[in-house]
């Protein structure tokens, strides 16, 4: 038996080695985050600015036998534009189905001739040449994303790179819905899926990745799959197969220990573990909903551990590379938000990063963003959560997918894109990859239509429909066809739509990207050049080391609170995503740039900087949090609890108010809540979600925001919080926030507007030295204003924003 076969045989006895502490091989280079900056082989690196370049989509057309010269021209075009935008870091998927074209048959040099016509089927499979072209241009930073799943709007089912041959050979590898029908997702528990995923990773490592890592080599980031959160689908639409349900039963046994304990928690009367069924409909039994949510969260965690463990078995460890994960911090209704503890498990998964798309649906009356403060929330949350992975406080965040466009019919304006990029940079995103950077050809996109057409033609022969023209077929026909397709193919397929589209995806990917399918620039590319030439390129060293200027206000988040809540008027998904972004924005409108800390994840030492604690109570506050809040109040701090009143009520029981609490309602603003003096501190309970619509389409039209901000200003005044940077007189739908170098002699300020008209104001920098003089430079227009430190700290420097505008300013000490 060959050495390779011996190695593959050992996969069946796989043990997760990631729980063990490893020593990196002696030949390995070192990739690490140190002193808030990326270091490679001991040298500090600049701000990373790049894009996802998908060689496999730049094929020159949808079919086979495209001339190699045409493919190379496309690759040359995209890399030319890449360098024109002053980019220095590149990312790319390596799609499993594109390279393993048949079981055990791989093509990484574009020479496979499966149809035997004497010509290479797909010269665009020549990944080796693509990599040589990258290195020839001196691009020194790579993020490699080999899957196995990847998503990428790719493949025969439209989402993911698992090969068609695998699905056909192992039809039971797919998840099942409550009716037992297959879904287009693969079960993370399925042994065939796991086995073949590991074989793929072994092959791509042997052929490609092993040659990219090590001293002086460019692959610094290795992604542990991509977007593994069940494709943002409801948790009640998949994973009800026998294996998954059996594992759910085992998970409950571990959690509760006895059937009696499960029955008590769930209000059930099961007699045996095997009788237990997973909840099929949301909100019928909240206790079961919570456990089903937690089980699915753990399922993803175990899958990611398997992928990371496979890399360890292959000899790939940190600090040779930095392992990363990528998720979007959002979910569909009844979907799963990424769990920051699971996604940042040291040595087991990877460092959490940010996939960011603040504009995803069309709203004609809101030309900016659907979630104007999503970028703020996601970057700040990932920053402090990743400290758990790194084992120390480091301000360094990577964004593998920062919105480069969207699907047809949803225009993403230059204002929206610029605001997203400047916001992420302003909060400390130190590796920004635009996605999609270019368009191109999809893969096996017609297969679904071909499968549906078989069932369509068969049903059309039925006497009820035979004489009816295709365009006059009744809904009864389509409903019946859907039932057939759901039983024979996939439960998630809608037959009429697939036939009308010609498949699960169009032949050509369209994303309103900076570059088109031929890697030629669109008008949007000018913004990418602007970012490289004016914003990032001249300031790449400053951006690489600077840290955010946060105020002593701490917004506490808790991943355990992602689960469905017993509080009937609250939605955990909204509270922790959209509303959390709104609460952050609410604070920012008062000039506060808070720290986001993660309960149960952030070390308690980090809370010492907090003079005010902010928490959204959706029913998950535990005894440890209660005790912590009581101790903080005793030390004279301010605690503000929004939404549910359980935590605030418990605090009052644990530590009696010194005097009667006062009602927060007033003639000018209706607020359901109260304020109390507890020990030496102040407790505010605010049931009204004053920030509900700030991080939404309605932001541009909010006419009472100033009143709500005035309410918060009063709380900040009582807590003696003075922001580092603030807009003089407050900003109506305009905010600003800052970063600085270690000496604070240079301060970067980002300002952005959600207003539909122009805005002029003054930005106060409270930490400016009254004895010094500063130059304030607008990075987009180059204008410089010289101002004394005293005026800067008391009156501020003038700034102007166009409608929906954003700008970055560099405040530099000159004497």
mmCIF file of C-alpha atoms in Angstrom, residues 200 259 287 531 595 765 791:
data_model
loop_
_atom_site.group_PDB
_atom_site.id
_atom_site.type_symbol
_atom_site.label_atom_id
_atom_site.label_comp_id
_atom_site.label_asym_id
_atom_site.label_seq_id
_atom_site.Cartn_x
_atom_site.Cartn_y
_atom_site.Cartn_z
ATOM 1 C CA UNK A 200 -10.030 17.193 -1.197
ATOM 2 C CA UNK A 259 -35.193 12.106 30.327
ATOM 3 C CA UNK A 287 -37.415 25.836 25.417
ATOM 4 C CA UNK A 531 -9.551 54.464 -2.082
ATOM 5 C CA UNK A 595 -16.064 49.531 23.324
ATOM 6 C CA UNK A 765 -11.149 66.816 19.264
ATOM 7 C CA UNK A 791 -9.553 75.945 19.300
#
